[in-house]
């Protein structure tokens, strides 16, 4: 669980003077990609906010996004956090190894901010400057989060869709180079 922040060469795909755009090639790690980028190749500064939110929820929980949570075979960390939030049990997300060494208000603020970052609709996600304010100030009132991306009533990020998407994007633009993706 040592996250490394890296662009994996993605910065070369996007021009620095654009706030958003569209690409024919989807690259990156699927568990951290925003829904609009993973499905349609549309990226913006809010795509990074989504990725950051996933990372925040992983840090708080000590779990990876691509696990199976509860009895739902397709429930990832985002859905698990959302279900706990809706039930009023968000503190159950906290990594047991952390215990309650951190103030509960700070943990809840991190969970709520993480959920705000991974909201399905781009326009509902905060900007990174707002995220910094949310995490650093106890006086900022946080809005209630809405359902996260890749959430569909417990059936999240269908494996069939992922497999099809990977197969579609396995060839390079000239269709000569092929990447075979295998699980570790």
CSV table of C-alpha atoms in Angstrom, one decimal:
chain,number,residue,atom,x,y,z
A,1,UNK,CA,0.0,0.0,0.0
A,2,UNK,CA,2.7,2.5,-1.0
A,3,UNK,CA,1.0,4.7,-3.6
A,4,UNK,CA,3.2,6.3,-6.1
A,5,UNK,CA,1.9,9.3,-8.0
A,6,UNK,CA,3.1,9.3,-11.6
A,7,UNK,CA,1.7,10.3,-14.9
A,8,UNK,CA,2.9,7.1,-16.7
A,9,UNK,CA,3.7,9.2,-19.8
A,10,UNK,CA,0.2,10.6,-20.0
A,11,UNK,CA,1.3,14.2,-20.0
A,12,UNK,CA,2.6,13.8,-23.5
A,13,UNK,CA,-0.9,13.0,-24.7
A,14,UNK,CA,-2.3,16.3,-23.5
A,15,UNK,CA,-1.3,19.9,-24.3
A,16,UNK,CA,-0.6,22.0,-21.2
A,17,UNK,CA,-2.7,24.9,-22.3
A,18,UNK,CA,-6.0,22.9,-22.3
A,19,UNK,CA,-8.4,22.7,-19.4
A,20,UNK,CA,-10.1,19.7,-20.9
A,21,UNK,CA,-10.0,17.6,-24.0
A,22,UNK,CA,-10.7,14.3,-25.7
A,23,UNK,CA,-8.3,11.5,-26.7
A,24,UNK,CA,-8.7,8.4,-28.9
A,25,UNK,CA,-6.3,6.5,-26.6
A,26,UNK,CA,-7.2,5.8,-23.0
A,27,UNK,CA,-4.2,5.1,-20.9
A,28,UNK,CA,-3.7,4.9,-17.1
A,29,UNK,CA,-4.9,2.7,-14.3
A,30,UNK,CA,-8.6,1.9,-14.6
A,31,UNK,CA,-9.3,1.9,-10.8
A,32,UNK,CA,-8.2,5.6,-10.7
A,33,UNK,CA,-9.7,6.9,-13.9
A,34,UNK,CA,-12.7,9.1,-13.9
A,35,UNK,CA,-15.8,7.6,-15.6
A,36,UNK,CA,-15.8,10.2,-18.4
A,37,UNK,CA,-12.2,9.5,-19.3
A,38,UNK,CA,-12.4,5.7,-19.0
A,39,UNK,CA,-15.5,5.4,-21.1
A,40,UNK,CA,-15.3,8.3,-23.5
A,41,UNK,CA,-11.7,9.5,-23.5
A,42,UNK,CA,-12.8,13.0,-22.1
A,43,UNK,CA,-10.4,14.4,-19.6
A,44,UNK,CA,-10.3,17.6,-17.6
A,45,UNK,CA,-8.8,18.9,-14.4
A,46,UNK,CA,-11.8,17.2,-12.7
A,47,UNK,CA,-10.4,13.8,-13.9
A,48,UNK,CA,-7.4,14.4,-11.6
A,49,UNK,CA,-9.8,15.3,-8.7
A,50,UNK,CA,-11.5,11.9,-9.2
A,51,UNK,CA,-8.2,10.0,-9.0
A,52,UNK,CA,-7.2,12.0,-5.9
A,53,UNK,CA,-10.5,11.1,-4.3
A,54,UNK,CA,-9.8,7.4,-4.9
A,55,UNK,CA,-6.4,7.7,-3.3
A,56,UNK,CA,-7.8,9.5,-0.3
A,57,UNK,CA,-10.4,6.7,0.3
A,58,UNK,CA,-7.6,4.1,-0.1
A,59,UNK,CA,-5.4,5.8,2.5
A,60,UNK,CA,-8.2,6.2,5.0
A,61,UNK,CA,-9.4,2.6,4.6
A,62,UNK,CA,-6.1,0.9,4.0
A,63,UNK,CA,-7.7,-1.0,1.1
A,64,UNK,CA,-7.4,-1.0,-2.6
A,65,UNK,CA,-10.2,0.2,-4.9
A,66,UNK,CA,-10.2,-3.0,-6.9
A,67,UNK,CA,-11.3,-5.3,-4.1
A,68,UNK,CA,-14.5,-7.1,-3.2
A,69,UNK,CA,-16.4,-5.6,-0.3
A,70,UNK,CA,-19.4,-6.9,1.5
A,71,UNK,CA,-21.3,-9.7,-0.2
A,72,UNK,CA,-21.5,-7.9,-3.6
A,73,UNK,CA,-19.1,-9.6,-6.0
A,74,UNK,CA,-18.7,-6.4,-8.0
A,75,UNK,CA,-18.5,-3.8,-5.2
A,76,UNK,CA,-15.3,-1.8,-5.2
A,77,UNK,CA,-14.0,0.6,-2.5
A,78,UNK,CA,-16.0,3.5,-3.9
A,79,UNK,CA,-19.3,1.7,-3.6
A,80,UNK,CA,-18.4,0.3,-0.2
A,81,UNK,CA,-17.5,3.8,1.1
A,82,UNK,CA,-20.8,5.2,-0.5
A,83,UNK,CA,-22.9,2.4,1.1
A,84,UNK,CA,-21.3,3.0,4.5
A,85,UNK,CA,-21.8,6.8,4.1
A,86,UNK,CA,-25.5,6.4,3.2
A,87,UNK,CA,-26.1,4.1,6.2
A,88,UNK,CA,-24.4,6.5,8.6
A,89,UNK,CA,-21.5,4.1,9.2
A,90,UNK,CA,-18.7,5.9,7.4
A,91,UNK,CA,-16.3,5.3,10.3
A,92,UNK,CA,-16.4,1.6,9.5
A,93,UNK,CA,-14.3,2.5,6.5
A,94,UNK,CA,-11.3,3.5,8.7
A,95,UNK,CA,-8.4,1.2,8.6
A,96,UNK,CA,-8.4,-0.9,11.8
A,97,UNK,CA,-4.6,-0.6,12.1
A,98,UNK,CA,-5.1,3.1,12.6
A,99,UNK,CA,-7.6,2.6,15.3
A,100,UNK,CA,-9.0,5.8,16.5
A,101,UNK,CA,-5.6,7.6,16.9
A,102,UNK,CA,-6.8,10.3,14.5
A,103,UNK,CA,-9.6,12.7,15.6
A,104,UNK,CA,-12.9,11.4,14.3
A,105,UNK,CA,-13.8,14.8,12.8
A,106,UNK,CA,-10.7,14.7,10.6
A,107,UNK,CA,-11.3,11.1,9.5
A,108,UNK,CA,-14.9,12.0,8.6
A,109,UNK,CA,-13.8,15.1,6.7
A,110,UNK,CA,-11.3,13.0,4.7
A,111,UNK,CA,-14.0,10.4,3.9
A,112,UNK,CA,-16.5,13.1,2.9
A,113,UNK,CA,-13.9,14.9,0.8
A,114,UNK,CA,-12.9,11.7,-0.9
A,115,UNK,CA,-16.5,10.9,-1.7
A,116,UNK,CA,-17.0,14.5,-3.1
A,117,UNK,CA,-14.0,13.9,-5.4
A,118,UNK,CA,-15.3,10.7,-6.9
A,119,UNK,CA,-18.8,11.9,-7.7
A,120,UNK,CA,-20.2,10.6,-11.0
A,121,UNK,CA,-21.0,13.9,-12.5
A,122,UNK,CA,-18.0,16.1,-13.4
A,123,UNK,CA,-19.7,19.3,-12.5
A,124,UNK,CA,-20.4,18.0,-9.0
A,125,UNK,CA,-16.8,17.4,-8.2
A,126,UNK,CA,-14.8,20.1,-6.4
A,127,UNK,CA,-11.7,21.7,-7.8
A,128,UNK,CA,-8.4,20.8,-6.3
A,129,UNK,CA,-8.1,24.2,-4.7
A,130,UNK,CA,-11.5,23.5,-3.0
A,131,UNK,CA,-10.3,20.1,-2.0
A,132,UNK,CA,-7.2,21.6,-0.3
A,133,UNK,CA,-9.5,24.0,1.6
A,134,UNK,CA,-11.8,21.1,2.6
A,135,UNK,CA,-8.9,19.1,4.0
A,136,UNK,CA,-7.1,22.0,5.7
A,137,UNK,CA,-9.9,24.0,7.3
A,138,UNK,CA,-12.3,22.7,9.9
A,139,UNK,CA,-14.5,25.7,9.3
A,140,UNK,CA,-15.4,25.0,5.7
A,141,UNK,CA,-18.8,23.4,5.5
A,142,UNK,CA,-18.8,20.4,3.2
A,143,UNK,CA,-21.7,19.6,0.9
A,144,UNK,CA,-23.3,16.2,1.0
A,145,UNK,CA,-21.7,13.9,-1.6
A,146,UNK,CA,-23.7,12.2,-4.4
A,147,UNK,CA,-23.2,8.7,-5.7
A,148,UNK,CA,-19.7,7.9,-7.0
A,149,UNK,CA,-18.7,7.1,-10.5
A,150,UNK,CA,-18.9,3.5,-11.6
A,151,UNK,CA,-21.7,2.9,-9.1
A,152,UNK,CA,-24.8,1.1,-10.4
A,153,UNK,CA,-26.7,-0.2,-7.4
A,154,UNK,CA,-24.0,-2.6,-6.3
A,155,UNK,CA,-22.9,-3.7,-9.8
A,156,UNK,CA,-19.8,-1.6,-10.3
A,157,UNK,CA,-17.4,-1.4,-13.1
A,158,UNK,CA,-18.6,-4.6,-14.8
A,159,UNK,CA,-15.7,-6.9,-15.7
A,160,UNK,CA,-17.1,-7.6,-19.1
A,161,UNK,CA,-17.1,-3.9,-19.9
A,162,UNK,CA,-13.5,-3.6,-18.7
A,163,UNK,CA,-12.3,-6.6,-20.7
A,164,UNK,CA,-13.9,-5.3,-23.9
A,165,UNK,CA,-12.4,-1.8,-23.3
A,166,UNK,CA,-9.0,-3.2,-22.8
A,167,UNK,CA,-9.2,-5.4,-25.9
A,168,UNK,CA,-10.4,-2.4,-27.9
A,169,UNK,CA,-7.4,-0.2,-26.8
A,170,UNK,CA,-4.7,-2.9,-26.9
A,171,UNK,CA,-3.5,-1.8,-30.3
A,172,UNK,CA,-1.5,1.3,-30.8
A,173,UNK,CA,-2.7,3.9,-33.4
A,174,UNK,CA,-0.8,2.2,-36.2
A,175,UNK,CA,-2.1,-1.2,-35.0
A,176,UNK,CA,1.4,-2.7,-35.0
A,177,UNK,CA,2.2,-2.6,-31.3
A,178,UNK,CA,0.0,-4.7,-29.0
A,179,UNK,CA,0.0,-4.7,-25.2
A,180,UNK,CA,-1.2,-7.8,-23.5
A,181,UNK,CA,-2.6,-7.0,-20.1
A,182,UNK,CA,-2.5,-9.7,-17.4
A,183,UNK,CA,-3.3,-9.7,-13.8
A,184,UNK,CA,-0.5,-10.0,-11.3
